[in-house]
Coordinates of N, CA, C and O in Angstrom, one line a residue:
M1 N 79.3 17.4 -26.9 CA 78.6 16.3 -25.9 C 78.5 16.6 -24.2 O 79.7 17.1 -23.8
Q2 N 77.5 16.4 -23.8 CA 77.4 16.6 -22.5 C 78.2 15.7 -21.6 O 78.3 14.5 -21.9
K3 N 78.1 15.9 -20.3 CA 78.5 14.7 -19.3 C 77.6 13.9 -19.3 O 76.3 13.9 -19.3
L4 N 78.0 12.5 -18.8 CA 76.9 11.2 -18.8 C 77.1 10.8 -17.4 O 78.1 11.3 -16.7
F5 N 76.3 10.2 -17.0 CA 76.2 9.7 -15.3 C 75.7 8.3 -15.6 O 74.4 7.9 -16.2
Y6 N 76.4 7.3 -15.1 CA 75.9 6.0 -14.8 C 76.2 5.4 -13.6 O 77.1 6.0 -12.8
P7 N 75.0 4.8 -13.2 CA 75.2 4.0 -11.7 C 76.3 2.9 -11.9 O 76.1 2.1 -12.9
A8 N 77.0 2.9 -10.8 CA 78.0 1.8 -10.7 C 77.8 1.0 -9.3 O 77.7 1.9 -8.3
L9 N 78.0 -0.1 -9.3 CA 78.0 -1.0 -8.0 C 79.5 -1.2 -7.6 O 80.3 -1.7 -8.4
F10 N 79.7 -0.7 -6.5 CA 81.1 -0.9 -5.8 C 81.0 -2.2 -5.0 O 80.1 -2.1 -3.8
H11 N 81.6 -3.2 -5.2 CA 81.8 -4.5 -4.2 C 82.9 -4.5 -3.6 O 84.1 -4.5 -4.0
K12 N 82.9 -4.8 -2.4 CA 84.1 -5.3 -1.5 C 84.5 -6.4 -2.0 O 84.1 -7.3 -1.8
A13 N 86.0 -6.3 -2.3 CA 86.8 -7.6 -2.7 C 87.2 -8.1 -1.4 O 87.9 -7.6 -0.6
E14 N 87.3 -9.6 -1.8 CA 87.8 -10.3 -0.7 C 89.2 -10.1 -0.1 O 89.6 -10.1 1.0
E15 N 89.8 -10.0 -1.3 CA 91.4 -9.6 -1.0 C 91.7 -8.0 -0.5 O 92.8 -7.8 -0.4
G16 N 90.6 -7.2 -0.4 CA 90.8 -6.0 -0.1 C 90.4 -5.2 -1.5 O 90.5 -5.6 -2.6
G17 N 90.2 -4.1 -1.2 CA 89.7 -3.0 -2.3 C 88.5 -3.1 -2.6 O 87.6 -3.7 -2.3
F18 N 88.0 -2.8 -3.7 CA 86.9 -2.9 -4.5 C 86.8 -3.2 -5.7 O 88.1 -3.2 -6.5
W19 N 85.7 -4.0 -6.3 CA 85.6 -4.3 -7.9 C 84.2 -3.6 -8.2 O 83.6 -3.2 -7.3
V20 N 84.2 -3.2 -9.4 CA 83.2 -2.2 -9.9 C 82.3 -2.9 -11.3 O 83.1 -3.3 -11.8
S21 N 81.1 -2.8 -11.1 CA 80.4 -3.3 -12.2 C 79.4 -2.1 -12.5 O 78.8 -1.2 -11.6
F22 N 78.9 -2.2 -13.8 CA 77.9 -1.0 -14.2 C 76.5 -2.0 -14.8 O 76.8 -2.6 -15.6
P23 N 75.3 -1.8 -14.0 CA 74.4 -2.5 -14.6 C 74.0 -2.1 -15.8 O 73.5 -3.0 -16.3
D24 N 74.2 -1.1 -16.3 CA 73.8 -0.7 -17.5 C 74.8 -1.2 -18.9 O 74.4 -1.2 -20.1
I25 N 76.0 -1.4 -18.4 CA 77.1 -1.8 -19.3 C 77.7 -3.2 -18.7 O 78.8 -3.2 -18.1
P26 N 77.3 -4.3 -19.0 CA 77.4 -5.6 -18.4 C 79.0 -5.8 -18.8 O 79.8 -6.6 -17.9
E27 N 79.6 -5.6 -19.6 CA 80.9 -5.9 -19.9 C 81.8 -4.9 -19.3 O 83.1 -5.1 -19.4
C28 N 81.5 -3.9 -18.6 CA 82.4 -2.8 -18.0 C 82.7 -3.2 -16.6 O 81.7 -3.2 -15.7
L29 N 83.6 -4.1 -16.3 CA 84.2 -4.3 -15.1 C 85.8 -3.5 -14.6 O 86.4 -3.7 -15.5
T30 N 86.0 -3.5 -13.1 CA 87.3 -2.9 -13.2 C 87.3 -3.1 -11.6 O 86.5 -3.7 -10.8
Q31 N 88.5 -2.7 -11.2 CA 88.8 -2.8 -9.7 C 89.7 -1.7 -9.2 O 90.4 -1.2 -10.0
G32 N 89.8 -1.7 -7.7 CA 91.0 -0.7 -7.5 C 91.5 -0.9 -6.0 O 90.6 -1.8 -5.2
D33 N 92.8 -0.8 -5.5 CA 92.9 -1.1 -4.3 C 92.4 -0.3 -3.1 O 92.2 -0.8 -1.9
D34 N 91.7 1.2 -3.5 CA 90.9 1.6 -2.3 C 89.9 2.5 -3.2 O 89.7 2.4 -4.5
M35 N 89.0 3.2 -2.5 CA 88.1 3.8 -2.9 C 88.3 4.7 -4.1 O 87.6 4.8 -5.2
A36 N 89.3 5.5 -3.9 CA 89.6 6.7 -5.0 C 90.1 5.9 -6.1 O 89.5 6.3 -7.2
Q37 N 91.0 4.8 -6.0 CA 91.4 4.2 -7.0 C 90.3 3.4 -8.0 O 90.3 3.5 -9.2
A38 N 89.5 2.9 -7.3 CA 88.5 2.2 -7.6 C 87.4 3.2 -8.8 O 87.2 2.8 -9.8
Y39 N 87.3 4.2 -8.0 CA 86.4 5.3 -8.9 C 87.3 5.6 -10.0 O 86.5 5.8 -11.3
E40 N 88.4 5.9 -9.8 CA 89.3 6.5 -11.3 C 89.4 5.3 -12.3 O 89.1 5.7 -13.3
M41 N 89.4 4.0 -12.0 CA 89.4 3.0 -12.5 C 88.2 2.8 -13.4 O 87.8 2.6 -14.5
A42 N 87.1 3.1 -12.7 CA 85.6 3.0 -13.0 C 85.3 4.1 -14.2 O 84.8 3.8 -15.1
V43 N 85.9 5.1 -14.1 CA 85.7 6.3 -15.1 C 86.5 5.9 -16.3 O 85.9 6.1 -17.5
E44 N 87.8 5.3 -16.2 CA 88.6 4.8 -17.3 C 87.8 3.6 -17.9 O 87.9 3.7 -19.3
A45 N 87.3 2.5 -17.1 CA 86.9 1.7 -18.0 C 85.3 1.8 -18.3 O 85.1 1.6 -19.7
L46 N 84.7 2.8 -18.0 CA 83.5 3.4 -18.7 C 83.9 4.0 -19.9 O 83.1 3.7 -21.0
G47 N 84.8 4.9 -20.2 CA 85.4 5.5 -21.3 C 85.8 4.6 -22.2 O 85.4 4.6 -23.4
L48 N 86.4 3.3 -22.0 CA 86.7 2.2 -23.0 C 85.3 1.6 -23.3 O 85.3 1.5 -24.5
A49 N 84.3 1.4 -22.5 CA 83.6 0.7 -23.1 C 82.4 1.6 -23.8 O 82.0 1.0 -24.9
L50 N 82.3 2.7 -23.4 CA 81.6 3.8 -24.3 C 82.1 4.0 -25.8 O 81.4 4.1 -26.7
E51 N 83.3 4.3 -25.8 CA 84.2 4.3 -26.9 C 83.8 3.3 -27.9 O 83.9 3.5 -29.0
C52 N 84.4 2.1 -27.2 CA 83.9 0.8 -27.9 C 82.5 0.6 -28.7 O 82.4 0.6 -29.8
R53 N 81.6 1.1 -28.0 CA 80.2 1.0 -28.5 C 80.2 2.3 -29.7 O 79.3 1.8 -30.6
E54 N 80.7 3.3 -29.4 CA 80.9 4.1 -30.2 C 81.4 3.8 -31.7 O 80.7 4.0 -32.8
V55 N 82.7 3.5 -31.5 CA 83.4 2.8 -32.7 C 82.4 2.0 -33.6 O 82.6 1.8 -34.8
E56 N 81.7 0.9 -32.8 CA 81.1 -0.1 -33.4 C 79.6 0.3 -33.9 O 78.8 -0.2 -34.3
H57 N 79.4 2.0 -33.8 CA 77.9 2.2 -34.2 C 76.8 1.7 -33.6 O 75.7 1.6 -34.0
Q58 N 77.1 1.5 -32.1 CA 76.1 1.0 -31.1 C 75.8 2.2 -30.3 O 76.4 3.1 -30.0
P59 N 74.4 2.4 -30.3 CA 74.0 3.6 -29.2 C 74.6 3.1 -27.8 O 74.8 2.1 -27.5
L60 N 74.7 4.4 -27.2 CA 75.1 4.6 -25.7 C 73.9 4.2 -25.1 O 73.0 4.5 -25.4
P61 N 74.3 3.1 -23.9 CA 73.0 2.8 -23.2 C 72.5 3.8 -22.4 O 73.1 4.7 -21.8
S62 N 71.2 4.0 -22.2 CA 70.5 4.8 -21.3 C 70.9 4.4 -19.9 O 71.3 3.3 -19.6
S63 N 70.9 5.6 -19.1 CA 71.2 5.3 -17.6 C 70.3 5.0 -16.9 O 69.0 5.4 -16.9
S64 N 70.2 3.8 -16.2 CA 69.2 3.4 -15.3 C 68.9 4.3 -14.2 O 69.7 5.1 -13.5
D65 N 67.7 4.4 -13.5 CA 67.4 5.2 -12.2 C 67.9 4.5 -11.2 O 67.8 3.1 -10.8
P66 N 68.9 5.3 -10.6 CA 69.6 4.7 -9.3 C 68.8 3.8 -8.3 O 69.2 2.8 -7.8
T67 N 67.6 4.6 -8.1 CA 66.8 3.8 -7.0 C 66.1 2.6 -7.4 O 65.6 1.6 -6.8
S68 N 66.2 2.3 -8.8 CA 65.6 0.8 -9.3 C 66.7 -0.3 -9.4 O 66.4 -1.3 -9.8
I69 N 67.9 0.2 -8.8 CA 68.9 -1.0 -9.0 C 69.0 -1.6 -7.5 O 69.0 -0.9 -6.5
K70 N 69.1 -3.0 -7.5 CA 68.8 -3.9 -6.5 C 70.6 -4.0 -6.0 O 71.5 -4.4 -6.9
L71 N 70.7 -3.6 -4.5 CA 72.1 -3.8 -4.1 C 72.3 -5.3 -3.7 O 71.5 -5.9 -3.4
E72 N 73.5 -5.8 -4.1 CA 73.9 -7.1 -3.6 C 74.7 -6.9 -2.5 O 75.0 -6.0 -1.8
P73 N 74.8 -8.1 -1.6 CA 75.5 -8.0 -0.5 C 76.9 -7.5 -0.4 O 77.6 -7.9 -1.5
D74 N 77.5 -6.6 0.5 CA 78.6 -6.2 0.5 C 78.9 -5.3 -0.9 O 79.8 -5.2 -1.2
S75 N 77.7 -4.6 -1.3 CA 78.0 -3.7 -2.3 C 77.2 -2.5 -2.0 O 76.5 -2.3 -1.2
F76 N 77.6 -1.4 -2.5 CA 77.0 0.1 -2.7 C 76.9 0.7 -4.0 O 77.7 0.4 -4.7
L77 N 76.1 1.5 -4.0 CA 75.8 2.4 -5.2 C 76.5 3.7 -5.5 O 76.2 4.5 -4.3
M78 N 77.2 3.9 -6.5 CA 77.6 5.4 -6.7 C 77.3 5.7 -8.1 O 77.3 4.7 -9.0
V79 N 77.2 7.2 -8.6 CA 76.9 7.4 -9.8 C 78.2 7.7 -10.4 O 78.8 8.8 -9.8
V80 N 78.7 7.2 -11.4 CA 80.2 7.6 -12.3 C 79.8 8.7 -13.0 O 78.9 8.4 -13.9
E81 N 80.5 10.0 -13.0 CA 80.3 11.1 -14.1 C 81.4 10.6 -15.0 O 82.5 10.1 -14.8
F82 N 81.0 11.0 -16.2 CA 81.8 10.4 -17.3 C 81.7 11.8 -18.7 O 80.7 12.0 -18.8
D83 N 82.9 12.4 -18.9 CA 82.9 13.3 -20.0 C 83.6 12.9 -21.3 O 84.8 12.6 -21.2
M84 N 82.6 12.7 -22.3 CA 83.3 12.0 -23.5 C 84.4 12.8 -24.0 O 85.3 12.4 -24.6
L85 N 84.0 14.0 -24.0 CA 84.8 15.0 -24.7 C 86.3 15.1 -24.0 O 87.6 15.0 -24.7
A86 N 86.2 15.1 -22.6 CA 87.4 15.0 -21.9 C 88.3 14.0 -22.2 O 89.6 13.8 -22.3
Y87 N 87.9 12.7 -22.2 CA 88.2 11.5 -22.4 C 88.7 11.3 -23.8 O 89.9 10.9 -23.9
K88 N 88.1 12.1 -24.8 CA 88.7 11.7 -26.1 C 89.9 12.7 -26.1 O 90.8 12.6 -26.9
K89 N 90.0 13.7 -25.6 CA 91.0 14.7 -25.6 C 92.2 14.0 -25.1 O 93.3 14.2 -25.5
R90 N 92.2 13.3 -24.0 CA 93.1 12.6 -23.1 C 93.7 11.3 -24.1 O 94.9 10.9 -24.0
N91 N 92.7 10.7 -24.8 CA 93.1 9.4 -25.4 C 93.1 9.2 -26.8 O 93.5 8.2 -27.3
S92 N 92.7 10.3 -27.5 CA 92.5 10.0 -28.9 C 93.1 11.2 -29.7 O 92.6 12.2 -30.0
S93 N 94.2 11.4 -29.6 CA 94.9 12.5 -30.1 C 95.8 12.4 -31.4 O 96.4 13.0 -32.2
R94 N 95.2 10.9 -32.3 CA 95.9 10.8 -33.7 C 95.4 12.0 -34.7 O 94.2 12.4 -34.5
A95 N 96.2 12.5 -35.3 CA 96.0 13.8 -36.1 C 95.2 13.0 -37.7 O 95.5 12.0 -37.9
V96 N 94.2 13.9 -38.0 CA 93.7 13.6 -39.2 C 93.8 14.7 -40.1 O 93.5 16.1 -39.7
K97 N 94.3 14.7 -41.5 CA 94.4 15.8 -42.4 C 93.2 15.9 -42.9 O 92.4 15.2 -43.4
K98 N 92.8 17.4 -43.2 CA 91.7 17.8 -43.6 C 92.1 18.9 -44.8 O 93.2 19.7 -44.4
T99 N 91.3 18.8 -45.8 CA 91.4 20.1 -46.8 C 90.3 20.8 -46.8 O 89.1 20.6 -46.4
L100 N 90.7 22.1 -46.7 CA 89.4 23.2 -46.5 C 89.7 24.5 -47.5 O 91.0 24.6 -47.8
S101 N 88.9 25.4 -47.6 CA 88.8 26.3 -48.6 C 88.6 27.7 -47.9 O 87.7 27.7 -47.2
I102 N 89.5 28.5 -48.1 CA 89.0 29.7 -47.6 C 89.4 31.0 -48.4 O 90.1 30.7 -49.4
P103 N 88.8 32.2 -48.4 CA 89.2 33.2 -49.4 C 90.3 33.6 -49.3 O 91.3 33.6 -48.4
E104 N 91.1 34.0 -50.6 CA 92.6 34.2 -50.6 C 92.9 35.4 -49.9 O 93.9 35.4 -49.1
W105 N 92.0 36.5 -49.6 CA 92.4 37.5 -48.7 C 92.7 37.1 -47.4 O 93.3 37.7 -46.6
L106 N 91.8 36.1 -46.8 CA 91.8 35.7 -45.5 C 93.4 34.7 -45.4 O 93.8 35.1 -44.3
N107 N 93.2 34.0 -46.1 CA 94.6 33.3 -46.2 C 96.1 34.1 -46.1 O 96.8 34.1 -45.3
E108 N 95.9 35.2 -46.9 CA 96.9 36.2 -46.9 C 96.9 36.9 -45.6 O 98.2 36.9 -45.0
A109 N 96.1 37.5 -45.2 CA 96.1 38.0 -43.5 C 96.5 37.3 -42.8 O 97.1 37.6 -42.0
A110 N 96.1 35.8 -42.7 CA 96.5 35.0 -41.4 C 97.7 34.9 -41.8 O 98.7 34.6 -40.6
I111 N 98.5 34.5 -42.9 CA 99.8 34.1 -43.2 C 100.8 35.3 -42.7 O 101.8 35.3 -41.9
A112 N 100.3 36.5 -43.0 CA 101.1 37.8 -42.7 C 101.0 38.0 -41.2 O 102.2 38.4 -40.7
K113 N 100.2 37.5 -40.4 CA 100.0 37.5 -38.8 C 100.8 36.3 -38.2 O 100.8 36.1 -37.0
D114 N 101.3 35.0 -39.2 CA 102.2 34.2 -38.8 C 100.9 33.3 -37.8 O 101.5 32.6 -36.9
L115 N 99.8 33.1 -38.3 CA 98.6 32.4 -37.6 C 98.8 30.7 -37.9 O 99.1 30.5 -39.0
N116 N 98.7 30.0 -37.0 CA 98.5 28.5 -36.9 C 97.2 28.2 -37.4 O 96.5 28.0 -36.5
F117 N 97.2 27.8 -38.7 CA 95.7 27.4 -39.1 C 95.3 26.2 -38.2 O 93.9 26.3 -38.1
S118 N 96.0 25.1 -38.2 CA 95.5 24.2 -37.5 C 95.0 23.9 -36.1 O 94.0 23.9 -35.7
Q119 N 95.8 24.9 -35.4 CA 95.7 25.3 -34.0 C 94.1 26.1 -33.9 O 93.5 25.7 -33.1
I120 N 94.1 27.0 -34.7 CA 92.9 28.0 -34.7 C 91.7 27.2 -35.1 O 90.5 27.3 -34.5
L121 N 91.8 26.2 -36.0 CA 90.6 25.2 -36.5 C 90.2 24.5 -35.4 O 89.3 24.1 -34.8
Q122 N 91.2 23.9 -34.7 CA 91.1 23.1 -33.5 C 90.2 23.5 -32.4 O 89.2 23.1 -31.9
E123 N 90.8 24.9 -32.0 CA 90.3 25.7 -31.1 C 88.8 25.9 -31.3 O 87.8 26.0 -30.5
A124 N 88.5 26.4 -32.7 CA 87.4 26.8 -33.1 C 86.2 25.6 -33.2 O 85.1 25.5 -32.5
L125 N 86.8 24.4 -33.4 CA 85.8 23.3 -33.5 C 85.6 22.7 -31.8 O 84.4 22.5 -31.6
I126 N 86.5 22.7 -30.9 CA 86.4 22.4 -29.7 C 85.3 23.6 -29.0 O 84.4 22.9 -28.2
A127 N 85.6 24.8 -29.3 CA 84.5 25.9 -28.7 C 83.1 25.5 -29.3 O 82.0 25.6 -28.7
K128 N 82.8 25.2 -30.6 CA 81.7 24.8 -31.1 C 81.1 23.8 -30.5 O 80.0 23.6 -30.3
I129 N 81.9 22.6 -30.3 CA 81.3 21.3 -29.9 C 80.8 21.4 -28.3 O 79.7 21.2 -27.8
Q130 N 81.7 22.3 -27.4 CA 81.4 22.4 -26.3 C 80.0 23.2 -25.9 O 79.3 23.5 -25.2
S131 N 79.7 24.3 -27.1 CA 78.6 25.1 -26.8 C 77.7 24.4 -27.2 O 76.3 25.0 -27.0
N132 N 77.7 23.4 -27.9 CA 76.6 22.5 -28.4 C 75.6 23.2 -29.4 O 74.5 23.4 -29.6
S133 N 76.4 24.4 -30.1 CA 75.4 25.3 -31.1 C 76.1 25.2 -32.4 O 76.6 25.8 -33.1
Y134 N 75.8 23.9 -32.9 CA 76.3 23.6 -34.3 C 75.1 23.3 -35.3 O 73.9 22.9 -34.8

């Protein structure tokens, strides 16, 4: 999966800092004490919202054209970049057992070289997913 880009409205908070909303994902709101923290929190909130939609088998929303979004007083628009694969690597490390079959000669050769089957399979799957050639 490639990177996703969603426009976000950064609003100046009365108590200081910023709160963030996403026009394309109304349930996605967050805040930060300063611009850097607000952006980091926006990326994390976006990840939670998109992952929730994915788990519930809902389609991910299309990203609006930033020029079509109306700004509110004391707000400005930024586009937030989100990498679903990187997010899942950081937050979804639960192991899942898989059974697979390989030729006997390959199994014996791999054991002789003391190779870690799980690690090799993970690396190959990640490389395949990142290359989008499946």
